[in-house]
Structures are given as C-alpha cells and as structure tokens.
Amino acid sequence: MTQHLAAPSTGTSADAPGHRTGWWQDAVIYQVYPRSFADGNGDGMGDLAGVTARLPYLRDLGVDAVWLSPFYASPQADAGYDVADYRAIDPMFGTLLDADALIRDAHDLGLRIIVDLVPNHSSDQHEWFKRALAEGPGSALRDRYHFLPGKGTDGELPPNDWESIFGGPAWTRTTDPDGTPGDWYLHLFAPEQPDFNWERPAVADEFRSILRFWLDMGVDGFRVDVAHGLVKAEGLPDLGSHDQLKLLGNDVMPFFDQDGVHEIYRSWRVILDEYPGERIAVAEAWTPTVERTANYVRPDEMHQAFNFQYLSTAWDAAELRKVIDTSLDAMRPVGAPTTWVLSNHDVTRHATRFANPPGLGTQIRTAGDRVAGLRRARAATLLMLALPGSAYVYQGEELGLPDVTDLPDEARQDPSFFRAEGQDGFRDGCRVPIPWTRGGSSYGFGDGGSWLPQPDSWGELSVEAQTGTEGSTLELYRAAIAARRAHPGLGAGTDVTWLDAPEGVLVLSRPGFVCTVNTTGAPVRMTAPGALLLASNPVTVEGDTFDLPADTTVWWTV
C-alpha cells in the first residue's frame, strides 16, 4: 500500500543555498547505491537514514547533487529495479518520512537530490500486474503490459525470438485462473520485471502522476532507468538472431532506442518546467552512437544523458581523444552538456577495469594489477573532471575502491548471475558496502555487518584512514572538485583545444588552464605549460620542464 505523509513537503531545489541557473551544466553528481552506502539501523542493509547521516560528508567532498538508486517498495528481485509501488519506500530503506527528511537536509546543506525512476518495467508484484494475472484473459489491465498468445499448435512457443538481457527468452508463459496454460508476457530483464506497454494512455498518465508526486516532495530531478527501452517496434518483430546481447549498443534494436520514446520525454519536460528550481531529467540510454544519445537531450526533452561510450573507452590517449571529440561534437548542436562517467552500480569499478588489459568489457572477473589500476584510475578522474560538462562519481570511487572480484558464489545476489547466457552477473563486486572507519563489524557501514562481505583490506581504504592523509585518493578528489569549482576555465563549456603532445600523451587546453595526461607506462619529459595546480601522482618541476610520470594527469594554470 502506498505510504502517505501527514503533510506534503514544501522544500524545493530553489530553497538550497548556492542556487544558480543551469546548475546541471557543470554539476558533479554523486551516485549513492542506498543498500551499500550507510546503514542507519544496524540490520546490515544501507538505508535512507544512513544516507541522511552522511550528507555532510558529501557536502565536504564538494559535489553538487546526489543521485539515489531505487529505494521504492520492491520484492528486490533486481535490487529495487523491480518496483511494486512507485510512491512508497521499501521498509528495508525506511519510510516516506525518511525520504522527506533526506531531501530537506540535503537542501539545507546545498545539495540537490536526484531519484531513480524505472518506467520500462514494474515488479510482478505491482498491483496492476497481480490483478492482470488474477483476472485472466480479457482483463483491461493486461493491456498495460505486453501479454500475447504464444506460437505453435498450443501456444507453447514464445510470441517472438527476443532474448532477456539477463539471459534466456524475454517471455514467460502465464497460468490462467482455471489452471490451464495462458498467454505469455514480455520482460526484457528478469521474469519478475514485466515490461509496461507505453502504447496505452493509462501507463503514460500514471508516470506523469508519479513525476508530480516526487517533484512535490521536493526532488530536483530523475535519473531515468532504461530510458531507451520504453517503446517497442510495431508488431514486436523477430530479431532473427540468437546471440542478441552482442548486438546491444551496436544496432538499433526493435525493443531499444525506438524513435517513439522521444514523445514521452517531451511530455515529461513540460511537467519539469512547471516546477521552480530547475528540475532535471537524466537519461540512461544505451544507444549505438553518441549522436543518437543526443536525441534524448534536445532542448524540449531531457537535460543530460549518460555517456556510456566514454565509460567504455580504454586507457589509451588516441581512443580517449576520439571519444571526447565525438561526445562534444554530438552534444553541441542540441545545446546539452556532455556528461562523463567512469563507474556505476552496473559495471566493474574503473580502478579494476584499468588494472586489466583493455578489451575485456565493463564486467571483469580478475583483480589485475591493483597498483597500476589505482594509478590509472586517479589519472582518469582528473582527466574527466577537466572536461567541459557534468561529471558523475560513483560511491567509493573517491576512496579508490577496487571491485571485489573474489566474492564467494553463495554471497552473490545479482539476478543475472543465476541465469545462463545473460550478462556476466558480476555486478555484486562494485556493490560491496563502502568503508567509513578502519575497524568495526563493517568498517563503519553499520553496527550489524554488511549484506555483502567486505575485504579485509577495506579498513585502510576507509574515509577515516584517508581523511587528512596527504596523497590519498579521497583528498585528491576533494582537491580536484574544489579546484574545478574555483577555476573559471573549468566546469561548463562545449570545447577543448588539443595541443601538440608525444605519442600516448594528451594535452588539452581550456581558458587559463592546461591538462596533461600520460597514458603510457613510462615517464615523458615535457615543457611545463604553466603553474602546477594539481597532479594525480607526485610531479617535480625543474625550471621550465618536468617529467610527466607514467599513468598520470597534471593540471596547470596558465
């Protein structure tokens, strides 16, 4: 049942100190994965009270906004991305009063709050879907999902050949109320996540209402999950391939990136613009090209879209320069900021990706060279924060956390781990609760352990161990975000100027600023372009020259 507040929140983003026009153009946005950030009640699971208690840490880190992964009422078949009630908080995370307190406290600290919205699918425990099953064929509620009769003599075959992103067919057959085999329903992800049918006005009406509910609560925006998936090609045509996962991100699929999604987001933009304080929408849109990603952020649609092409790029100067140029070129015509991201809750942390050879993808099972991985991750972060636009930071990356690649199988909870031929299913490694203190049952995460086991090395990577420690990754992030905010040449913008550089080195210029990046494994002697501002590794300037160390980024004022 939906929870209700005694009185609606009156807090809005306009109430937050430091409000400025177009704040998202150069924002640093911090992703909180609630179950792994901080545990306020000692049950081993992170919650909203834990997040609220740690908001001062995020303010001191210097970020502009906090994006929270789903905390809605859910059976947790896919860590909350299977929503049973979009207007209620799952008891494991708290109540609507806890959400209200979080939003208000964040605004008091000058932080904005972005919440996850999951419009492609619901939980199979959503009231609509439960009633659709219980009422059987002919139920009007079945139209709000994709229920179809099967193929074959007795309907024993799925309606088409689509495959689930988590492995296996994208269809599950139902049983009618009389016990006989019934229609099939579509689920691009787990069977517990039936896809909505966005051709039905009732679905669109419901989500416009959900938007208003959370905007009235005072949230500053929405990160839209699977934003590319809402509309399916007419007739749900066969794809004709049985290795469909390899096509994702390379082609426009009949169930992804259909042009019809843009009408939905234009209607949402009208609602967002009705509210004060510059509320925003951010697209999680996996598309074949950044040019197609730009379609989601045209002036009358969303404000930002994740740049997954950048996240997927290897630690290589030529490849990085190419994706930076392509990204900026794609966003410039639509007037949207380019976004930059290195890690999130679905991919191996970049400290581990860069510890391994390139070409292994974004879910990696091996620890690799952790020393090299951290060195490259620090350098990659300074490069990201030097680029024009908005940057996303995933919780724990500011501590230099690696992925936990050796979790025992019995501890894993990623649903795709248990399904054959789907995603690798190793997302748990980036979701291990983060360490706050050197000791304790869960390194300060909470008083009751943690829902995923933490490595013995976590204590020395904790916030406590790194705070005030010269050269620590946490202090590097704090210094970089502060310098980015203070320097007039950093933050928002649409262009960089590339300067001549040796092979394997990038030198980019912005007004009053130069960034030098060495992606090679050996130091490079260079002319110092200005006064040293910040470096990902120690650098010594001798006269007008310096050695740019291997896998290092240096910021200069000029």
XYZ file of C-alpha atoms in Angstrom:
558
model
C 0.000 0.000 0.000
C 1.245 3.478 -0.788
C 2.533 5.380 2.237
C 1.365 8.956 2.822
C 2.959 11.881 4.565
C 0.976 13.818 7.113
C 1.714 16.956 5.119
C 3.409 17.452 1.757
C 6.974 18.712 1.665
C 7.372 22.330 0.703
C 11.122 22.069 0.131
C 12.324 22.631 -3.405
C 15.700 22.884 -5.028
C 15.252 26.657 -5.140
C 15.491 26.595 -1.338
C 19.004 25.169 -1.464
C 21.872 27.578 -0.804
C 24.075 28.448 -3.749
C 21.298 28.030 -6.297
C 22.479 29.029 -9.750
C 20.973 28.996 -13.214
C 21.706 25.904 -15.290
C 23.311 24.115 -12.352
C 23.393 20.796 -14.191
C 25.603 22.188 -16.958
C 28.739 21.692 -14.865
C 27.499 19.699 -11.870
C 29.453 16.972 -10.138
C 26.809 14.383 -9.255
C 27.455 11.612 -6.729
C 25.689 8.289 -7.109
C 24.512 6.646 -3.896
C 23.595 2.970 -4.048
C 21.453 3.048 -0.887
C 21.861 -0.539 0.239
C 25.662 -0.162 0.216
C 26.261 3.422 1.379
C 25.435 3.616 5.103
C 23.290 1.535 7.458
C 21.340 3.643 9.945
C 19.552 0.880 11.873
C 22.189 -1.839 12.123
C 20.438 -4.531 10.081
C 23.315 -4.920 7.625
C 21.495 -3.117 4.812
C 22.024 0.525 3.890
C 19.021 2.814 4.241
C 17.791 6.390 3.861
C 18.570 7.297 7.462
C 22.151 6.200 6.841
C 22.362 8.376 3.746
C 20.965 11.371 5.618
C 23.539 10.973 8.396
C 26.368 11.001 5.828
C 25.176 14.003 3.814
C 27.757 16.313 5.485
C 30.476 14.057 4.069
C 29.110 14.589 0.566
C 28.885 18.332 1.108
C 32.527 18.361 2.234
C 33.504 16.256 -0.776
C 32.218 19.191 -2.816
C 29.596 17.538 -5.036
C 26.559 19.456 -6.278
C 23.922 16.735 -6.263
C 23.230 13.213 -5.035
C 21.594 10.605 -7.248
C 19.954 7.766 -5.317
C 19.422 4.358 -6.885
C 15.919 2.913 -6.280
C 14.527 2.818 -2.750
C 10.889 2.127 -3.696
C 8.741 -0.692 -2.331
C 10.034 -3.786 -4.089
C 10.473 -7.559 -3.687
C 14.147 -6.855 -4.528
C 14.372 -9.397 -7.339
C 16.743 -6.960 -9.057
C 17.988 -4.790 -6.181
C 14.989 -2.479 -6.315
C 14.760 -2.073 -10.068
C 11.598 -4.179 -9.812
C 9.188 -1.630 -8.359
C 5.948 -2.695 -6.721
C 4.850 0.791 -5.616
C 6.411 3.961 -7.026
C 5.001 6.137 -4.247
C 6.211 4.086 -1.293
C 9.595 3.382 0.304
C 10.658 -0.198 0.802
C 10.738 -0.937 4.540
C 14.367 -2.028 4.289
C 15.211 1.595 3.410
C 12.744 3.385 5.706
C 9.581 5.392 5.130
C 8.369 8.404 3.183
C 9.122 10.487 6.255
C 12.753 9.355 5.979
C 12.786 10.373 2.317
C 11.296 13.737 3.214
C 13.961 14.278 5.889
C 16.718 13.333 3.456
C 15.504 15.799 0.824
C 15.125 18.624 3.328
C 18.504 18.021 4.985
C 20.223 17.815 1.605
C 18.757 21.163 0.578
C 19.839 22.691 3.872
C 23.393 21.591 3.034
C 23.228 22.977 -0.507
C 22.897 19.546 -2.126
C 20.301 18.576 -4.713
C 18.586 15.185 -4.816
C 18.014 13.129 -7.965
C 15.975 9.926 -7.665
C 15.908 6.894 -9.910
C 12.762 6.361 -11.988
C 12.075 2.931 -13.514
C 9.478 3.373 -16.290
C 10.339 0.476 -18.606
C 9.024 -2.241 -16.313
C 7.462 -2.847 -12.917
C 7.674 -5.682 -10.430
C 5.447 -8.680 -11.000
C 4.120 -7.746 -7.530
C 2.805 -4.399 -8.772
C -0.964 -4.231 -8.214
C -1.624 -3.804 -11.933
C 0.256 -6.964 -12.842
C -1.129 -9.052 -9.980
C -4.678 -8.093 -10.963
C -3.942 -8.760 -14.635
C -2.942 -12.320 -13.745
C -5.784 -12.866 -11.313
C -8.461 -11.565 -13.708
C -7.165 -13.660 -16.573
C -7.622 -13.165 -20.337
C -9.718 -10.139 -21.180
C -8.574 -8.108 -18.184
C -8.168 -4.464 -19.155
C -5.034 -4.335 -17.025
C -3.307 -6.779 -19.357
C -3.189 -4.025 -21.959
C -0.822 -2.098 -19.690
C 1.809 -4.816 -20.207
C 2.698 -6.942 -23.209
C 0.517 -10.066 -22.932
C 0.375 -12.115 -26.132
C -0.669 -15.635 -27.127
C 2.190 -17.949 -27.950
C 3.078 -19.549 -31.230
C 2.838 -23.242 -32.042
C -0.053 -25.642 -32.020
C -0.975 -24.992 -28.397
C 0.715 -21.639 -27.901
C 3.694 -23.381 -26.365
C 6.285 -21.167 -28.085
C 7.091 -17.527 -27.174
C 5.447 -14.815 -29.322
C 8.816 -13.812 -30.814
C 12.536 -14.579 -30.538
C 13.569 -11.735 -28.231
C 16.051 -12.607 -25.511
C 16.253 -11.234 -21.990
C 19.201 -9.004 -21.136
C 19.662 -11.291 -18.121
C 19.686 -14.413 -20.291
C 17.095 -16.794 -21.697
C 13.900 -15.831 -23.518
C 12.309 -12.432 -22.902
C 8.937 -14.115 -22.430
C 7.337 -16.109 -19.636
C 4.121 -18.071 -20.002
C 1.325 -17.462 -17.526
C -1.159 -19.855 -16.000
C -4.798 -18.827 -16.292
C -7.040 -18.715 -13.189
C -8.515 -22.110 -14.172
C -5.056 -23.692 -14.125
C -4.556 -24.002 -17.881
C -1.521 -22.563 -19.732
C -2.196 -18.987 -20.790
C -0.653 -16.072 -22.635
C 2.980 -15.001 -22.472
C 4.260 -11.685 -21.073
C 7.324 -9.699 -22.107
C 10.219 -8.980 -19.751
C 13.427 -7.626 -21.239
C 15.097 -8.227 -17.887
C 14.141 -10.744 -15.163
C 10.773 -12.571 -15.282
C 9.895 -10.609 -12.145
C 10.136 -7.393 -14.213
C 7.299 -7.301 -16.787
C 7.607 -4.529 -19.364
C 4.971 -1.813 -19.465
C 3.090 -1.212 -22.719
C 3.630 2.504 -23.333
C 1.137 2.479 -26.189
C -1.590 2.557 -23.527
C -2.562 6.042 -22.224
C -3.052 4.702 -18.684
C 0.685 3.977 -18.429
C 1.649 7.460 -19.561
C -0.914 9.014 -17.206
C 0.409 7.018 -14.264
C 4.003 8.093 -14.783
C 3.091 11.739 -15.187
C 1.384 11.400 -11.804
C 4.467 9.700 -10.318
C 6.668 12.528 -11.589
C 4.458 15.092 -9.876
C 4.382 13.094 -6.646
C 8.171 13.212 -6.280
C 8.504 16.753 -7.591
C 6.001 17.808 -4.934
C 8.215 16.005 -2.404
C 10.995 18.374 -3.485
C 13.324 16.188 -5.543
C 15.487 18.043 -8.028
C 15.372 15.530 -10.823
C 15.139 11.975 -12.099
C 17.625 9.532 -13.477
C 15.523 7.545 -15.956
C 16.379 3.854 -15.980
C 16.403 2.118 -19.390
C 15.262 5.367 -20.983
C 15.868 3.818 -24.404
C 13.538 0.868 -23.807
C 10.013 2.119 -23.247
C 8.736 1.888 -26.829
C 8.876 -1.345 -28.825
C 8.752 -1.630 -32.612
C 5.255 -2.048 -34.008
C 4.246 -5.696 -34.176
C 7.161 -6.799 -31.950
C 9.062 -8.303 -34.928
C 11.530 -11.153 -34.595
C 15.136 -10.088 -34.389
C 16.403 -13.143 -36.240
C 19.478 -13.636 -34.073
C 20.186 -15.918 -31.161
C 23.221 -14.030 -29.920
C 21.404 -10.792 -29.311
C 23.444 -9.486 -26.379
C 26.422 -8.969 -28.688
C 24.289 -6.615 -30.789
C 23.413 -4.327 -27.888
C 24.968 -0.921 -28.270
C 25.835 -1.575 -31.906
C 22.446 -1.517 -33.635
C 19.008 -0.005 -33.104
C 17.030 -2.923 -31.718
C 13.243 -3.433 -32.061
C 12.982 -3.087 -28.277
C 15.578 -0.348 -27.681
C 16.114 3.232 -28.886
C 12.884 3.435 -30.860
C 12.022 6.960 -32.006
C 8.697 6.881 -30.160
C 10.395 7.329 -26.772
C 11.027 10.991 -27.518
C 7.356 11.936 -27.463
C 7.222 10.586 -23.896
C 10.144 12.697 -22.751
C 8.789 15.829 -24.381
C 5.646 15.415 -22.284
C 7.776 14.963 -19.153
C 9.788 18.095 -19.899
C 6.586 20.146 -19.806
C 5.977 18.913 -16.262
C 9.554 19.513 -15.115
C 9.466 23.064 -16.442
C 6.325 23.813 -14.417
C 8.268 23.458 -11.164
C 10.658 26.053 -9.703
C 14.325 25.388 -9.075
C 15.370 23.875 -12.403
C 14.323 20.243 -12.031
C 16.085 17.912 -14.455
C 15.858 14.506 -16.133
C 18.871 12.341 -16.934
C 18.688 9.537 -19.488
C 20.244 6.141 -19.014
C 20.179 5.477 -22.736
C 22.399 2.815 -24.262
C 22.492 3.756 -27.941
C 24.678 2.728 -30.895
C 26.229 6.208 -31.217
C 26.602 9.384 -29.197
C 24.698 11.123 -31.999
C 21.643 9.004 -31.156
C 22.222 9.680 -27.459
C 21.998 13.386 -28.283
C 18.400 12.850 -29.417
C 17.423 12.366 -25.773
C 18.715 15.782 -24.735
C 17.248 18.024 -27.396
C 16.023 21.326 -25.928
C 12.482 20.048 -25.292
C 13.444 16.641 -23.868
C 15.868 15.650 -21.097
C 18.712 17.709 -19.671
C 21.504 15.132 -19.612
C 22.294 11.629 -20.867
C 24.941 9.263 -19.615
C 27.963 8.991 -21.866
C 28.462 5.245 -21.908
C 30.818 5.443 -24.859
C 33.255 7.336 -22.636
C 32.868 4.856 -19.777
C 33.688 2.015 -22.163
C 36.864 3.614 -23.536
C 40.241 2.064 -22.749
C 43.078 3.904 -21.012
C 44.599 4.971 -24.319
C 45.374 8.515 -25.441
C 44.176 8.171 -29.031
C 40.926 6.426 -28.060
C 40.213 8.928 -25.296
C 40.765 11.901 -27.569
C 38.476 10.414 -30.190
C 35.595 9.745 -27.776
C 35.970 13.177 -26.155
C 35.788 14.907 -29.525
C 32.885 12.767 -30.703
C 30.969 13.374 -27.474
C 31.415 17.135 -27.534
C 30.558 17.294 -31.243
C 27.336 15.324 -30.690
C 26.041 17.447 -27.812
C 26.953 20.860 -29.205
C 24.111 21.046 -31.796
C 21.433 20.256 -29.190
C 22.860 22.619 -26.576
C 23.155 19.953 -23.884
C 26.144 19.431 -21.593
C 28.310 16.431 -22.261
C 28.472 14.051 -19.317
C 31.422 11.995 -18.170
C 31.329 8.888 -16.000
C 33.869 6.181 -15.162
C 31.978 3.851 -12.796
C 28.461 2.979 -11.648
C 26.495 0.192 -9.964
C 26.335 -1.921 -13.135
C 29.985 -2.033 -14.222
C 33.324 -3.059 -12.757
C 34.900 -0.141 -10.896
C 37.389 1.692 -13.068
C 40.252 1.058 -10.638
C 39.850 -2.621 -11.565
C 38.986 -2.153 -15.251
C 42.193 -0.178 -15.740
C 44.108 -2.813 -13.754
C 43.377 -5.340 -16.501
C 44.300 -5.451 -20.202
C 41.946 -3.488 -22.488
C 39.209 -5.224 -24.421
C 37.692 -7.247 -21.557
C 34.484 -5.217 -21.421
C 32.871 -3.484 -18.467
C 32.350 -6.531 -16.236
C 35.682 -8.095 -15.317
C 36.306 -11.092 -13.079
C 40.013 -10.615 -12.310
C 41.689 -8.181 -9.914
C 44.571 -7.392 -12.282
C 47.458 -5.134 -11.262
C 45.845 -3.137 -8.470
C 48.719 -0.671 -8.122
C 48.593 0.216 -11.814
C 44.803 0.204 -11.764
C 44.589 2.758 -8.962
C 47.249 4.954 -10.568
C 45.339 4.985 -13.860
C 42.001 5.492 -12.097
C 43.307 8.601 -10.316
C 44.674 9.956 -13.581
C 41.428 9.173 -15.413
C 39.454 11.024 -12.742
C 41.482 14.219 -13.162
C 41.037 13.991 -16.930
C 37.265 13.539 -16.505
C 36.969 16.492 -14.134
C 38.937 18.687 -16.536
C 36.459 18.173 -19.377
C 33.596 20.576 -20.116
C 30.205 19.459 -18.882
C 28.920 17.427 -15.952
C 30.705 14.579 -14.164
C 29.307 11.606 -12.243
C 31.088 9.969 -9.306
C 30.036 6.527 -8.070
C 30.162 5.994 -4.320
C 33.524 4.695 -3.148
C 35.486 5.634 -6.223
C 36.732 8.657 -4.267
C 38.333 6.092 -1.940
C 39.998 4.292 -4.828
C 37.985 1.156 -4.119
C 38.628 -1.789 -6.433
C 35.945 -4.227 -7.460
C 35.643 -7.194 -5.122
C 36.364 -9.920 -7.641
C 36.585 -12.864 -5.232
C 33.117 -12.871 -3.688
C 32.013 -16.464 -2.999
C 29.193 -17.682 -5.204
C 26.931 -18.198 -2.205
C 27.198 -14.487 -1.343
C 26.245 -13.183 -4.766
C 22.831 -11.622 -5.314
C 22.956 -10.237 -8.864
C 19.975 -11.895 -10.621
C 21.864 -12.219 -13.885
C 24.470 -14.359 -12.072
C 21.860 -17.094 -11.766
C 20.664 -17.053 -15.381
C 22.569 -18.757 -18.174
C 23.740 -16.877 -21.264
C 22.930 -13.436 -19.864
C 25.112 -10.661 -18.533
C 28.176 -11.925 -16.717
C 26.367 -11.400 -13.436
C 29.313 -9.979 -11.534
C 27.797 -6.620 -10.613
C 27.929 -7.504 -6.915
C 31.634 -6.704 -6.947
C 31.017 -2.966 -7.330
C 28.125 -3.009 -4.839
C 30.005 -4.147 -1.730
C 29.255 -1.692 1.132
C 31.839 1.068 1.365
C 34.161 1.511 4.394
C 33.896 4.536 6.673
C 36.235 3.574 9.513
C 39.358 1.486 9.973
C 37.590 -1.068 12.171
C 34.214 -2.256 13.360
C 31.896 -5.013 12.238
C 31.568 -3.449 8.810
C 34.186 -0.694 8.775
C 31.655 1.877 9.928
C 28.981 0.933 7.395
C 26.702 -0.019 10.312
C 26.564 -1.897 13.584
C 25.211 -5.142 12.163
C 27.649 -6.292 9.500
C 27.027 -5.862 5.782
C 24.809 -7.599 3.275
C 27.817 -8.429 1.075
C 31.151 -9.422 2.641
C 33.834 -6.715 2.693
C 37.519 -7.498 2.095
C 39.996 -7.452 4.982
C 41.815 -4.583 3.236
C 38.786 -2.282 3.418
C 39.893 -0.557 6.644
C 42.928 1.169 5.142
C 40.795 2.374 2.240
C 38.185 3.882 4.567
C 37.146 7.513 4.847
C 38.748 7.622 8.286
C 42.089 6.303 7.032
C 42.217 8.667 4.048
C 40.884 11.895 5.566
C 43.752 14.347 6.052
C 46.260 11.887 4.588
C 48.442 13.634 2.039
C 48.279 11.956 -1.344
C 45.215 9.824 -0.529
C 42.652 9.296 -3.243
C 39.946 10.905 -1.096
C 41.974 14.075 -0.636
C 42.741 14.095 -4.372
C 39.002 14.063 -5.141
C 38.294 16.794 -2.616
C 41.063 18.981 -4.023
C 40.068 18.339 -7.636
C 36.373 19.108 -7.128
C 37.245 22.280 -5.195
C 39.703 23.421 -7.864
C 37.177 22.634 -10.595
C 34.596 24.814 -8.878
C 37.047 27.674 -8.246
C 38.823 27.829 -11.616
C 36.926 29.989 -14.132
C 38.146 27.880 -17.059
C 36.697 24.619 -15.745
C 33.160 23.292 -15.472
C 30.577 24.132 -18.117
C 31.506 24.517 -21.753
C 31.444 22.821 -25.118
C 35.033 22.791 -26.344
C 38.591 21.808 -25.617
C 41.704 22.764 -27.578
C 44.190 19.986 -28.197
C 47.871 20.915 -28.109
C 50.759 19.001 -29.644
C 51.868 16.090 -27.499
C 54.093 12.993 -27.708
C 52.525 9.664 -28.582
C 50.480 8.327 -25.706
C 50.106 11.775 -24.133
C 47.137 14.163 -24.192
C 47.463 17.900 -23.713
C 44.201 19.812 -23.676
C 43.649 23.490 -23.080
C 40.729 25.431 -21.664
C 40.678 29.133 -20.742
C 43.545 29.745 -18.318
C 44.051 26.012 -17.862
C 46.028 23.109 -19.350
C 45.691 19.399 -18.585
C 48.494 16.941 -19.419
C 47.777 13.200 -19.384
C 50.285 10.370 -19.803
C 48.537 7.084 -20.621
C 51.795 5.203 -21.178
C 53.806 3.110 -18.769
C 56.885 5.350 -18.859
C 57.616 8.966 -17.848
C 57.720 11.632 -20.564
C 59.902 14.762 -20.392
C 57.856 17.861 -21.274
C 57.827 21.620 -21.068
C 55.749 22.913 -18.158
C 52.825 24.867 -19.633
C 52.202 26.984 -16.524
C 51.978 26.807 -12.742
C 51.318 23.398 -11.229
C 47.766 23.223 -9.855
C 47.126 19.555 -9.072
C 48.548 16.146 -10.006
C 47.282 12.592 -9.672
C 50.822 11.499 -8.725
C 53.798 13.494 -7.393
C 55.414 15.744 -10.007
C 58.556 17.869 -9.731
C 59.028 20.882 -11.992
C 62.633 21.811 -12.768
C 62.827 25.226 -14.353
C 60.528 25.114 -17.334
C 60.492 21.325 -17.726
C 59.140 18.353 -15.811
C 58.840 14.596 -16.068
C 55.217 13.567 -16.578
C 55.100 10.210 -14.751
C 53.517 7.100 -16.213
C 49.719 6.972 -15.945
C 49.489 10.467 -14.506
C 47.386 13.579 -15.095
C 48.537 17.066 -14.149
C 46.519 20.294 -14.036
C 48.192 23.634 -14.751
C 47.082 27.257 -14.535
C 48.302 29.453 -17.378
